[in-house]
Coordinates of C-alpha atoms in Angstrom, one line a residue:
Chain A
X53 CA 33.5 -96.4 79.5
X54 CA 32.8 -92.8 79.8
X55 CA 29.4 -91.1 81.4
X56 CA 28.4 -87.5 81.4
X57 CA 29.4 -86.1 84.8
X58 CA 26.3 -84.8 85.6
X59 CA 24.5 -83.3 87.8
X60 CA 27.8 -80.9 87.6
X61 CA 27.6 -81.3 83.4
X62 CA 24.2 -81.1 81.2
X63 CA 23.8 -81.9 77.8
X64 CA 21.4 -81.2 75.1
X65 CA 21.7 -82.1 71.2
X66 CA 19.9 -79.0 68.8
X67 CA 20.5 -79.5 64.7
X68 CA 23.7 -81.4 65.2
X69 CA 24.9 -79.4 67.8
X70 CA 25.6 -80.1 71.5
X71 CA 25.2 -77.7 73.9
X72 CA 26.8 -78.8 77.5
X73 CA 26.8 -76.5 80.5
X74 CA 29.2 -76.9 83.5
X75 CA 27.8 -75.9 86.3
X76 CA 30.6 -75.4 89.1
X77 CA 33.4 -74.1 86.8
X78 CA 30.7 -71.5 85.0
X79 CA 31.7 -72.5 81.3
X80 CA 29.4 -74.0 78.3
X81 CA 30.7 -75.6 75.5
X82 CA 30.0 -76.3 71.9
X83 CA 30.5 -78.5 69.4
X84 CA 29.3 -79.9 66.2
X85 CA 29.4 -82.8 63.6
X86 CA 30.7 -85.9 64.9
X87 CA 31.6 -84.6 68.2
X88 CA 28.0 -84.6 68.8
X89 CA 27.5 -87.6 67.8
X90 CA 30.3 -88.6 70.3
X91 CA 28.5 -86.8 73.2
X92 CA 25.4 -88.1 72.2
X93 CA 27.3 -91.5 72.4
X94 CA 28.6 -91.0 76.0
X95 CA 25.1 -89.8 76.9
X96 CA 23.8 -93.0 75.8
X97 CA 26.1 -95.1 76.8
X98 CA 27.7 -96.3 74.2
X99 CA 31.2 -98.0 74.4
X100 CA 34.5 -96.5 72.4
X101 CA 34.0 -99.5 69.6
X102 CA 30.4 -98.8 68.7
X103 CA 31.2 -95.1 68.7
X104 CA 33.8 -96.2 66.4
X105 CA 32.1 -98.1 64.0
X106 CA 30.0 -95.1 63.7
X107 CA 32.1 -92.7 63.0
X108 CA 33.8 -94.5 60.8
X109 CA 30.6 -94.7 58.5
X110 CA 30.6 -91.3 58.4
X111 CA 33.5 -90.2 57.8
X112 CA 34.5 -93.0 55.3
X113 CA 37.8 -93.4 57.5
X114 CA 39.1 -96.4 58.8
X115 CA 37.7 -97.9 62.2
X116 CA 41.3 -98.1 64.0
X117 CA 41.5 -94.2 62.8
X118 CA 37.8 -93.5 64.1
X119 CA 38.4 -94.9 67.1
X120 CA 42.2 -92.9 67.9
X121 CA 40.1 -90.2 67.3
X122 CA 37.4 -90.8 69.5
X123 CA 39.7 -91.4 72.2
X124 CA 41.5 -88.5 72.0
X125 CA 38.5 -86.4 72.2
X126 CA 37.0 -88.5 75.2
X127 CA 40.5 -86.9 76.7
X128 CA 39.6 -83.7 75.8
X129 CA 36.1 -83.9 78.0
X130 CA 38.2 -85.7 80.5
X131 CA 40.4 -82.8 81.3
X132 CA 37.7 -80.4 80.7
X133 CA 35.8 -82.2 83.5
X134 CA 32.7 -82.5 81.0
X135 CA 33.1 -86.9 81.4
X136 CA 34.5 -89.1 84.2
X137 CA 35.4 -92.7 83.4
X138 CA 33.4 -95.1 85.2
X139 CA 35.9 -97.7 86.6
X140 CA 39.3 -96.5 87.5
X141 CA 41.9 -95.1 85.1
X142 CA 40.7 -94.0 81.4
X143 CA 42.9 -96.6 79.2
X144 CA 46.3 -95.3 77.7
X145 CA 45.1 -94.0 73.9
X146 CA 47.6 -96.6 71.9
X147 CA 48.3 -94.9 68.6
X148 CA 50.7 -91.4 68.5
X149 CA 50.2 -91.4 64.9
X150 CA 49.2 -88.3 63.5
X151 CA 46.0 -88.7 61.0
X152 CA 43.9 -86.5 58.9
X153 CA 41.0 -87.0 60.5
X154 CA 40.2 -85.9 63.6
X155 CA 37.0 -84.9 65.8
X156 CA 36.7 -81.0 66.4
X157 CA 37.5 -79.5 69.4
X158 CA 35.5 -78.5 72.1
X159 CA 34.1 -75.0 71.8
X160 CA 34.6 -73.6 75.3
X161 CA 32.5 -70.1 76.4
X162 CA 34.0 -68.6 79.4
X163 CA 32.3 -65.4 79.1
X164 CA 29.6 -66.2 82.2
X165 CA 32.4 -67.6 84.8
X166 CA 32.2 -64.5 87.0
X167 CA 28.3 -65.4 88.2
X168 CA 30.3 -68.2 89.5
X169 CA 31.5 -68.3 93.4
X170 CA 35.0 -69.1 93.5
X171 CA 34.7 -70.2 97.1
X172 CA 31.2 -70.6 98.5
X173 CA 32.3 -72.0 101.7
X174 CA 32.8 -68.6 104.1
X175 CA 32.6 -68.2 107.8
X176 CA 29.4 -67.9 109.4
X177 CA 27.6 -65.9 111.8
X178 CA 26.5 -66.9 115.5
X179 CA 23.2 -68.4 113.9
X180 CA 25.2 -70.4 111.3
X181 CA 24.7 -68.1 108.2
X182 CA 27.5 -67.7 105.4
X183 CA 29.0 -64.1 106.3
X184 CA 31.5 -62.1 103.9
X185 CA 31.5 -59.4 106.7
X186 CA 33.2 -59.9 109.8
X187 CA 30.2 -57.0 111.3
X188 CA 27.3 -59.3 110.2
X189 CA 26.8 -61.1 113.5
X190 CA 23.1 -61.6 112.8
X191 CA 20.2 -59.6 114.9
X192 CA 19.4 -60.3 119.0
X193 CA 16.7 -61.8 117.9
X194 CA 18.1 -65.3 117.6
X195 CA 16.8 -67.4 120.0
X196 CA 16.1 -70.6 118.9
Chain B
X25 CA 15.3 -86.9 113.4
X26 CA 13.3 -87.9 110.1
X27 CA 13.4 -86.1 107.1
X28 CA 9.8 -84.4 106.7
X29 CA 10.5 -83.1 110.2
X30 CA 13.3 -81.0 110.0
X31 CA 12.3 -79.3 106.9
X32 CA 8.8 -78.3 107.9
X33 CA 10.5 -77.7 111.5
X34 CA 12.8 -75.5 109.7
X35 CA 9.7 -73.9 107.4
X36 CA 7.6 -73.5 110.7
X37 CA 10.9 -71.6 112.3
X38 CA 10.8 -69.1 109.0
X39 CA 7.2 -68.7 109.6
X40 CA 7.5 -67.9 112.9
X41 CA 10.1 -65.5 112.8
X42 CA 8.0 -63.1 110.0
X43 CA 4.9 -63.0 112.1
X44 CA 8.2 -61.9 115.2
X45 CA 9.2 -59.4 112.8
X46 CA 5.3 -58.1 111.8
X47 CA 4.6 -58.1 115.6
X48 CA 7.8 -55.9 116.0
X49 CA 7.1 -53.4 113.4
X50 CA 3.7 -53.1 113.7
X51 CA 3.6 -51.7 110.1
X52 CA 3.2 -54.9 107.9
X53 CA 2.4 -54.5 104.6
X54 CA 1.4 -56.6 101.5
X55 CA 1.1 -56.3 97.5
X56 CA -0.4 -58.7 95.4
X57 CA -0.4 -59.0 91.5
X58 CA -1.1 -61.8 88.5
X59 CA 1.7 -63.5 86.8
X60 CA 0.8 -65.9 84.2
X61 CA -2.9 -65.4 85.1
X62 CA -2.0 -66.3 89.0
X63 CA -2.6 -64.6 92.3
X64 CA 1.0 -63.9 93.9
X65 CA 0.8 -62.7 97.1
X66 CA 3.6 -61.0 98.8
X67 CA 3.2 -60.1 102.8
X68 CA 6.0 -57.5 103.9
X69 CA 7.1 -56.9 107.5
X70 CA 7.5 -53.5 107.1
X71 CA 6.4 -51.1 104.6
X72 CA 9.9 -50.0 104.2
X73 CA 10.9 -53.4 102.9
X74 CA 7.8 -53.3 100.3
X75 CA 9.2 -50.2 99.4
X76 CA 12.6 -51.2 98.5
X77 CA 11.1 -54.5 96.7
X78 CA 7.9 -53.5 94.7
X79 CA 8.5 -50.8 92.5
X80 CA 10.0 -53.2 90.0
X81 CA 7.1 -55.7 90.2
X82 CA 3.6 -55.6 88.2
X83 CA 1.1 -53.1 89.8
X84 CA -1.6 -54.2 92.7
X85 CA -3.9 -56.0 91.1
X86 CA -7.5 -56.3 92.4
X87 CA -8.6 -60.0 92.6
X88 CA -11.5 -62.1 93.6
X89 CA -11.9 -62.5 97.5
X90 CA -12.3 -66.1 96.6
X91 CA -8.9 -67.0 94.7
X92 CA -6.3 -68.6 96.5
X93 CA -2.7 -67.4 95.5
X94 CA -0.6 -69.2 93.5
X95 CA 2.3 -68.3 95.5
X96 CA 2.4 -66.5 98.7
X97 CA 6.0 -65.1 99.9
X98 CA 6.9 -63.4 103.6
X99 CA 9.7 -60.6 103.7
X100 CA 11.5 -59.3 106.2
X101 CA 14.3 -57.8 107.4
X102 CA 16.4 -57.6 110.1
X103 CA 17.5 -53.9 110.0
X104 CA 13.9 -52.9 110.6
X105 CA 12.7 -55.9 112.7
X106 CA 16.1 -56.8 114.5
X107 CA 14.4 -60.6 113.8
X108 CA 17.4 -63.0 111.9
X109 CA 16.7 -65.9 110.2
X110 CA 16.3 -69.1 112.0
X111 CA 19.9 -71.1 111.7
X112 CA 19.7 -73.1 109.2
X113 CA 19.6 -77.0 109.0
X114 CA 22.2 -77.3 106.6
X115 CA 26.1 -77.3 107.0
X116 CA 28.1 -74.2 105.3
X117 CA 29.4 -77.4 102.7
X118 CA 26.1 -77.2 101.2
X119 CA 26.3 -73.9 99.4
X120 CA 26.8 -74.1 96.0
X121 CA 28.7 -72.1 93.6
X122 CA 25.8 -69.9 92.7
X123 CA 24.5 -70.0 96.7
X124 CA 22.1 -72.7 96.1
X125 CA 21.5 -74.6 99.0
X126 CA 22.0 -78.6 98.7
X127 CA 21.1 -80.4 100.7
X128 CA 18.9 -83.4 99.5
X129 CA 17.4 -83.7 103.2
X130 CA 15.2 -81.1 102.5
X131 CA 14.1 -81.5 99.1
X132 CA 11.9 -81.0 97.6
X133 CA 12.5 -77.7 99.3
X134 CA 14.3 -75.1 97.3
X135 CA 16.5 -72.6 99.0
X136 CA 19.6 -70.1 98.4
X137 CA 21.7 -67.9 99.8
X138 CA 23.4 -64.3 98.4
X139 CA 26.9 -64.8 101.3
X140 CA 28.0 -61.2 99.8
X141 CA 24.6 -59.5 101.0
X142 CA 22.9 -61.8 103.6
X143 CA 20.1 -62.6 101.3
X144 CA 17.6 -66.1 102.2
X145 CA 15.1 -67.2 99.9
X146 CA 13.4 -70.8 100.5
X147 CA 10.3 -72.1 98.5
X148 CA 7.9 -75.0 99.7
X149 CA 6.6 -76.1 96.2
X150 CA 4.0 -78.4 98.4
X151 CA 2.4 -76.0 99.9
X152 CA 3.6 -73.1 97.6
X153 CA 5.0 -70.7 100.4
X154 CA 7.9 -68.8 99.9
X155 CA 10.2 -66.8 102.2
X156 CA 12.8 -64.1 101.6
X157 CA 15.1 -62.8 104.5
X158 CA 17.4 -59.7 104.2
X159 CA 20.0 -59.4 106.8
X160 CA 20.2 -55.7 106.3
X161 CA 18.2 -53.5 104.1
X162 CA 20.5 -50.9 103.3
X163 CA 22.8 -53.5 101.8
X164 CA 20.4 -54.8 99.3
X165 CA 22.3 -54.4 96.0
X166 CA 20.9 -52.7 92.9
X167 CA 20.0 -56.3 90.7
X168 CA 17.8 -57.3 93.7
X169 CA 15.8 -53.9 93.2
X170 CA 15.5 -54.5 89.9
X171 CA 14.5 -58.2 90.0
X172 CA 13.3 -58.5 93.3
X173 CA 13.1 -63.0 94.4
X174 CA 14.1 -63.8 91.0
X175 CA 15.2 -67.2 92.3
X176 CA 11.9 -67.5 94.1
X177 CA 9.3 -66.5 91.4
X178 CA 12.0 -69.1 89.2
X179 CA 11.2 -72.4 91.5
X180 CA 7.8 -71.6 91.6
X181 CA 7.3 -71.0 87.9
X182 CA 8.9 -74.4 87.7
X183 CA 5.4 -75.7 89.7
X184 CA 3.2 -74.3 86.7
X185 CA 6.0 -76.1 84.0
X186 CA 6.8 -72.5 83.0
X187 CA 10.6 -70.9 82.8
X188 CA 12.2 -68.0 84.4
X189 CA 13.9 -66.7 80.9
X190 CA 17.1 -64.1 80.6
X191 CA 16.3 -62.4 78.1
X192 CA 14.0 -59.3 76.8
X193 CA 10.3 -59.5 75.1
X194 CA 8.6 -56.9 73.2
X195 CA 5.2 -57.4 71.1
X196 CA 3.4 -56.0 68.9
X197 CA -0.4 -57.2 67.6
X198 CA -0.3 -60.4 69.7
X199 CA 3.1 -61.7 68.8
X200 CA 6.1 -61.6 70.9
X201 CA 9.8 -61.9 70.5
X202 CA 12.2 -63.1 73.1
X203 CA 15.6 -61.4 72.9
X204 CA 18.1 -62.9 74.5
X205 CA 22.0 -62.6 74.5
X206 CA 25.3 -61.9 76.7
X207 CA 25.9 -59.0 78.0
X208 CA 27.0 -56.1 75.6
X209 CA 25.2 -57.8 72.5
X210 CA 22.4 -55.3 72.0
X211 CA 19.6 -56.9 74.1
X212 CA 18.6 -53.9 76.2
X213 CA 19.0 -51.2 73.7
X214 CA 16.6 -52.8 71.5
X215 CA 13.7 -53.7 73.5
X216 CA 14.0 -50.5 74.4
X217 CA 14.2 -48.6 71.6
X218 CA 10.8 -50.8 70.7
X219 CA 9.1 -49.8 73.9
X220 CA 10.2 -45.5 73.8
X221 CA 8.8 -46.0 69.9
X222 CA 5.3 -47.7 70.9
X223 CA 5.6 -51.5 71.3
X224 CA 4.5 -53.8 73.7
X225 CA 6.9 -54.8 76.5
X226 CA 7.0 -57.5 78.8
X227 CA 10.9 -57.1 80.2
X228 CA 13.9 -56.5 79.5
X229 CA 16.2 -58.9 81.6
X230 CA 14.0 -61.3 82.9
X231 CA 10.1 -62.9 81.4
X232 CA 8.7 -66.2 82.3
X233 CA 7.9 -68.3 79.8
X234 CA 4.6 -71.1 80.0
X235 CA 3.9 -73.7 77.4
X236 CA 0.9 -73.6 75.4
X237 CA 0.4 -73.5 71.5
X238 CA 2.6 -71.2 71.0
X239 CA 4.3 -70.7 74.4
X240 CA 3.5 -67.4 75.8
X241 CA 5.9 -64.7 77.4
X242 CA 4.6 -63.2 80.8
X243 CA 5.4 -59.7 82.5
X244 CA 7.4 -59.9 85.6
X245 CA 9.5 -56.9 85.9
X246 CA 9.2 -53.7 84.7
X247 CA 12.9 -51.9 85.0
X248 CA 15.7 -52.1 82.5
X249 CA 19.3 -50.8 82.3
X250 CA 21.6 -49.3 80.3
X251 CA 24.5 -47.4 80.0
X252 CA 24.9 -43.3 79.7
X253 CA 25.9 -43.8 76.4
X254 CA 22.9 -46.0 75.2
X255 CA 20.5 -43.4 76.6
X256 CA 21.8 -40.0 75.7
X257 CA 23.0 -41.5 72.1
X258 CA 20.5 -43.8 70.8
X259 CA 17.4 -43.4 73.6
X260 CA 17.5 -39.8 74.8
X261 CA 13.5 -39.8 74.7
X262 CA 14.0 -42.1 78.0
X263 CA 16.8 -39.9 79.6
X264 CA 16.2 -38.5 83.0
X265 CA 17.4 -36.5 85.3
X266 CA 16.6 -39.0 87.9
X267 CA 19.1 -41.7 86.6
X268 CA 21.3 -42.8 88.9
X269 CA 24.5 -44.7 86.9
X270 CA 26.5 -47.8 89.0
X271 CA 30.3 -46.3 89.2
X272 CA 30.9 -50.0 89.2
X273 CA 29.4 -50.0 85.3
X274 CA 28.2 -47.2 83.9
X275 CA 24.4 -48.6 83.9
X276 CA 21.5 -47.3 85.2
X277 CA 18.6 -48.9 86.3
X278 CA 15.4 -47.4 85.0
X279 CA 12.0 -48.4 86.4
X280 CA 9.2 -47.8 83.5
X281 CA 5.9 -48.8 85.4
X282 CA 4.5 -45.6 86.0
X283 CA 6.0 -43.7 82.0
X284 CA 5.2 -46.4 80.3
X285 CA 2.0 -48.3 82.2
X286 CA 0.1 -48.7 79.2
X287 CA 3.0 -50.4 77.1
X288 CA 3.3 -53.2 79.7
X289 CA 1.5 -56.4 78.6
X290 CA 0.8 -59.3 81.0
X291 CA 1.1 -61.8 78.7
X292 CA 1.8 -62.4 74.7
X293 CA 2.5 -65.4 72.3
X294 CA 5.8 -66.1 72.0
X295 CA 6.5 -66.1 67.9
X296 CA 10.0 -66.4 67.7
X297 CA 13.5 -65.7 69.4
X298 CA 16.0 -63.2 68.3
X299 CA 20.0 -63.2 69.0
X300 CA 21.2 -59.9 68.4
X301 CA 24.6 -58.7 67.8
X302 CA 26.2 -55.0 66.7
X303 CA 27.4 -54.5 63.3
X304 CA 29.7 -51.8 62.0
X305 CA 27.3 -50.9 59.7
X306 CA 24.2 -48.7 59.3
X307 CA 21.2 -51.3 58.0
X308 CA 20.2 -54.1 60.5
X309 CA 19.0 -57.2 58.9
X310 CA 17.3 -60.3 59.9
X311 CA 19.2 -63.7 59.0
X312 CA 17.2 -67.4 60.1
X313 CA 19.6 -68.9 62.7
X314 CA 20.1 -72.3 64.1
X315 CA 18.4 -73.7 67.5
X316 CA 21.9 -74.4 68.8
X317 CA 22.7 -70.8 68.8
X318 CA 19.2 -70.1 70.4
X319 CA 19.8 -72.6 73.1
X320 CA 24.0 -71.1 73.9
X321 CA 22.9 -67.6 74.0
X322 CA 19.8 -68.5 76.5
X323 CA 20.4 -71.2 78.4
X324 CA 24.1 -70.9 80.4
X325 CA 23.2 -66.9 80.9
X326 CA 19.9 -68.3 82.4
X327 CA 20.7 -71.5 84.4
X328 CA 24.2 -69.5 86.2
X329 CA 21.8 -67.1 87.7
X330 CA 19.1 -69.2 88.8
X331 CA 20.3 -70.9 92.0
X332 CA 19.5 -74.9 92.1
X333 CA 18.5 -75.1 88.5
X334 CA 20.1 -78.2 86.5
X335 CA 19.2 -80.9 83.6
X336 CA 15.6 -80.3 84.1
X337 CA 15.5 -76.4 83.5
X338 CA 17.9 -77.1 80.7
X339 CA 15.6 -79.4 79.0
X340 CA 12.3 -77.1 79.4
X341 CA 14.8 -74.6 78.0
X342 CA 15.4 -76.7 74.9
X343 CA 11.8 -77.4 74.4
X344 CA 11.2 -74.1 74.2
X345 CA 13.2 -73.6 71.5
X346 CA 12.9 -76.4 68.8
X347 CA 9.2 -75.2 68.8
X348 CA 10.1 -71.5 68.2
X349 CA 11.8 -70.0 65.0
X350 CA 15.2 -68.4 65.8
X351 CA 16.8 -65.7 64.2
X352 CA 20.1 -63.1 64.3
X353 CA 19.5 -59.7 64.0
X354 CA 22.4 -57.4 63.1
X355 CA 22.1 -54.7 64.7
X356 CA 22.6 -51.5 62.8
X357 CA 23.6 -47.9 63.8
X358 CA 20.0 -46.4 62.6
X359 CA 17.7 -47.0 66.0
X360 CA 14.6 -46.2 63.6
X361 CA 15.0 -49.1 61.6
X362 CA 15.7 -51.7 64.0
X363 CA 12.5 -51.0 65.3
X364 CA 11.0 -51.4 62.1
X365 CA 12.9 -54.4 61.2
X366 CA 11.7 -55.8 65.1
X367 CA 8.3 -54.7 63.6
X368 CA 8.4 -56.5 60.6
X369 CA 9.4 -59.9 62.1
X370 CA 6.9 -59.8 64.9
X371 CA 4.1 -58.9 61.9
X372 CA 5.9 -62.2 59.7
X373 CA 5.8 -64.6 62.3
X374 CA 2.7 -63.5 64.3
X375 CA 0.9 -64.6 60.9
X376 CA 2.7 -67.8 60.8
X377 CA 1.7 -68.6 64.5
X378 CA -2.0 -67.8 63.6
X379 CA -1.9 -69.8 60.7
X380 CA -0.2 -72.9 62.2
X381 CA -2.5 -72.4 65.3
X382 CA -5.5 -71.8 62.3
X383 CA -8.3 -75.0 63.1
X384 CA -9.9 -74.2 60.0

């Protein structure tokens, strides 16, 4: 089963839209229809087969077809780091058939990544502060 | 040693080394002002530092002897003081990618740290002290004069369930719009094209926002920026010789407390949000938008430059706005009628707030 990886990943659901903000790579993403209905499904908790049934009803397709198509976009987050799969390897998705239907990909914003650290780990100074400067040694006043 | 220990050890330390730095300086300073209808007290160790931090910040404000602040924050400096931070109780793995500080030890203390510029800021929400450290004040860089402790005043608006908001708010007649986009999109140049022609303003980069029926938009800082081009093309009435443009982007950072005094409004009802965007065109038009748009244009812009914000912001974010109306604006060449067009919209939906907010 899949889970929201937060704290790193948060989710909201507006209008049949959800909104999801990652907060170590610096991206958000948007998507809409039945992929928020998925998300709201991994948010909930809600196993591949109920998603399935669901989707199904919507979009009048088969539930086999639903459910390929669920599991390809449950891959999608996967890679994108937006779900981790609680207990060991995400299953193999069984059917390489091409369909019609499939779930909307991920819109992925990338436009905010630079107020992101790359690397917040640095060096520190003699009183044990981050330093990007090898002159910022910190004042004499340090005694502790 | 137990948890409650080492963070009010480490919070006594900070305390300690401010009233060092005062006694070193012998020129300690303070200025005090009302956000949201609360007392903030901020208690510099130099009058140097309060130099470099205040003239974004609301005026002094007088207040009654017998009002305890909402939030009182110490400042200092080493360059002035030669007094450093205390080390701090947390390894170097705890920094975050936006210089948050985690480490759950300490909670529910809130603290992070700017590595490029040697900048400390920790809040207590318990006892609603705040501290800021600067390892060197010529090295404080231009956003942090501009929006002095905007992580700061952001934890502790968190305490009074309001929201430290990106985005710009003009008013007019007791209604409010909250502009808010990326960077580029038209944010700046309108709320300042409504302030030079005679609206209200309550920010341009950063408002807090409180709940209430309707929510209401508060005044925090009172600079904006924009580009050469902005000013001399569409703004020149705000032009001045005293504009000093970053090489690094072309943007100047212009400080409108003292020009523009009367024009600054503590606080106004929030009546809707607008997402702006250019058009190749001359007319700017209004167009209903969707709250998912709203919440992609606010929230990421918001939460990546507020240190050790998460889920919770996000939510109080998303409260916000499903209660508020949402719409694009496409922004035309004409100046003049975007202002009018801002005008029109604040005058539609101020009405509709009154009437839904009508007891009668």
């Amino acid at each position: 089963m899949y889970r929201i990886n937060t704290p790193t990943v948060v989710s909201e659901e507006m209008d049949g839209e959800a909104v999801l903000i990652h907060f170590k790579k610096g991206c958000y993403y948007s998507v809409e229809g039945v992929g928020a209905i998925v998300v709201r499904g991994i948010t909930e908790g809600d196993s591949s087969a109920t998603l399935a049934s669901e989707v199904a009803a919507i979009a009048a397709v088969p539930v086999e077809t639903a459910l390929v198509a669920i599991e390809r976009f449950q891959r999608e987050l996967l890679d994108e780091d937006i779900v981790a799969y609680a207990g060991g390897s995400p299953p193999a998705i069984e059917s390489t058939e091409q369909t019609e239907f499939s779930i909307p990909s991920l819109e992925k914003f990338t436009d905010l990544e630079d107020l992101l650290l790359l690397d917040p780990i640095h060096d520190v100074d003699a009183a044990g502060w981050p330093k990007t400067n090898p002159a910022d040694e910190g004042a004499s006043s340090t005694t502790d | 040693m137990s948890v409650a220990p080492k963070r009010r050890d480490f919070l006594d330390a900070l305390a300690d080394r401010f009233d060092l730095a005062c006694e070193k300086t012998c020129d300690s300073a303070a200025h005090e002002f009302r956000l949201a209808g609360n007392r903030i007290c901020l208690k510099f160790a130099s009058r140097q530092l309060q130099r470099e931090l205040t003239a974004a910040l609301p005026p002094a404000a007088t207040r009654d002897a017998h009002e305890k602040p909402s939030l009182t924050v110490r400042l200092w400096d080493s360059t002035t003081t030669d007094v450093a931070a205390p080390a701090p109780p947390w390894g170097p793995e705890a920094f975050g990618a936006r210089g948050e500080v985690n480490c759950p030890a300490l909670h529910p203390m809130r603290a992070c740290f700017d590595i490029e510029h040697g900048i400390l800021l920790v809040f207590d929400p318990e006892t609603k002290q705040g501290y800021a450290w600067f390892r060197d004040i010529n090295r404080i860089p231009p956003w942090e004069i501009a929006a002095p402790l905007r992580s700061l005043f952001g934890w502790w608006a968190s305490t009074i369930r309001g929201q430290l908001m990106h985005g710009a708010a003009v008013g007019l007649d007791d209604a409010a719009v909250l502009i808010t986009a990326r960077g580029g999109s038209g944010k700046s140049t309108t709320a300042l094209a409504c302030l030079a022609a005679g609206l209200d303003y309550c920010g341009d980069d950063y408002v807090l926002i409180t709940p209430g029926k309707p929510n209401q938009v508060h005044h925090l800082y009172s600079t904006a920026k924009a580009d050469k081009t902005t000013l001399v093309d569409r703004l020149p009435e705000l032009v001045s010789s005293e504009h000093e443009f970053d090489p690094r982007n072309g943007k100047a950072t212009l400080f409108l407390r003292d020009q523009y005094a009367e024009h600054l409004i503590e606080s106004l009802p929030l009546s809707a949000i607008v997402i702006p965007k250019v058009v190749d065109r001359k007319e700017t038009r209004f167009h209903r938008e969707g709250t998912g748009a709203a919440l992609r244009a606010m929230a990421p812009s918001t939460l990546f430059q507020l240190p050790g914000t998460g889920a919770e912001e996000f939510q109080t974010i998303s409260g916000m706005v499903r209660e508020t109306p949402v719409y694009r604006l496409e922004l035309g060449d004409d100046m003049k009628q975007v202002v009018q067009e801002v005008k029109r919209l604040l005058r539609h939906e101020g009405d509709a707030v009154a009437g839904r907010n009508c007891s009668c």
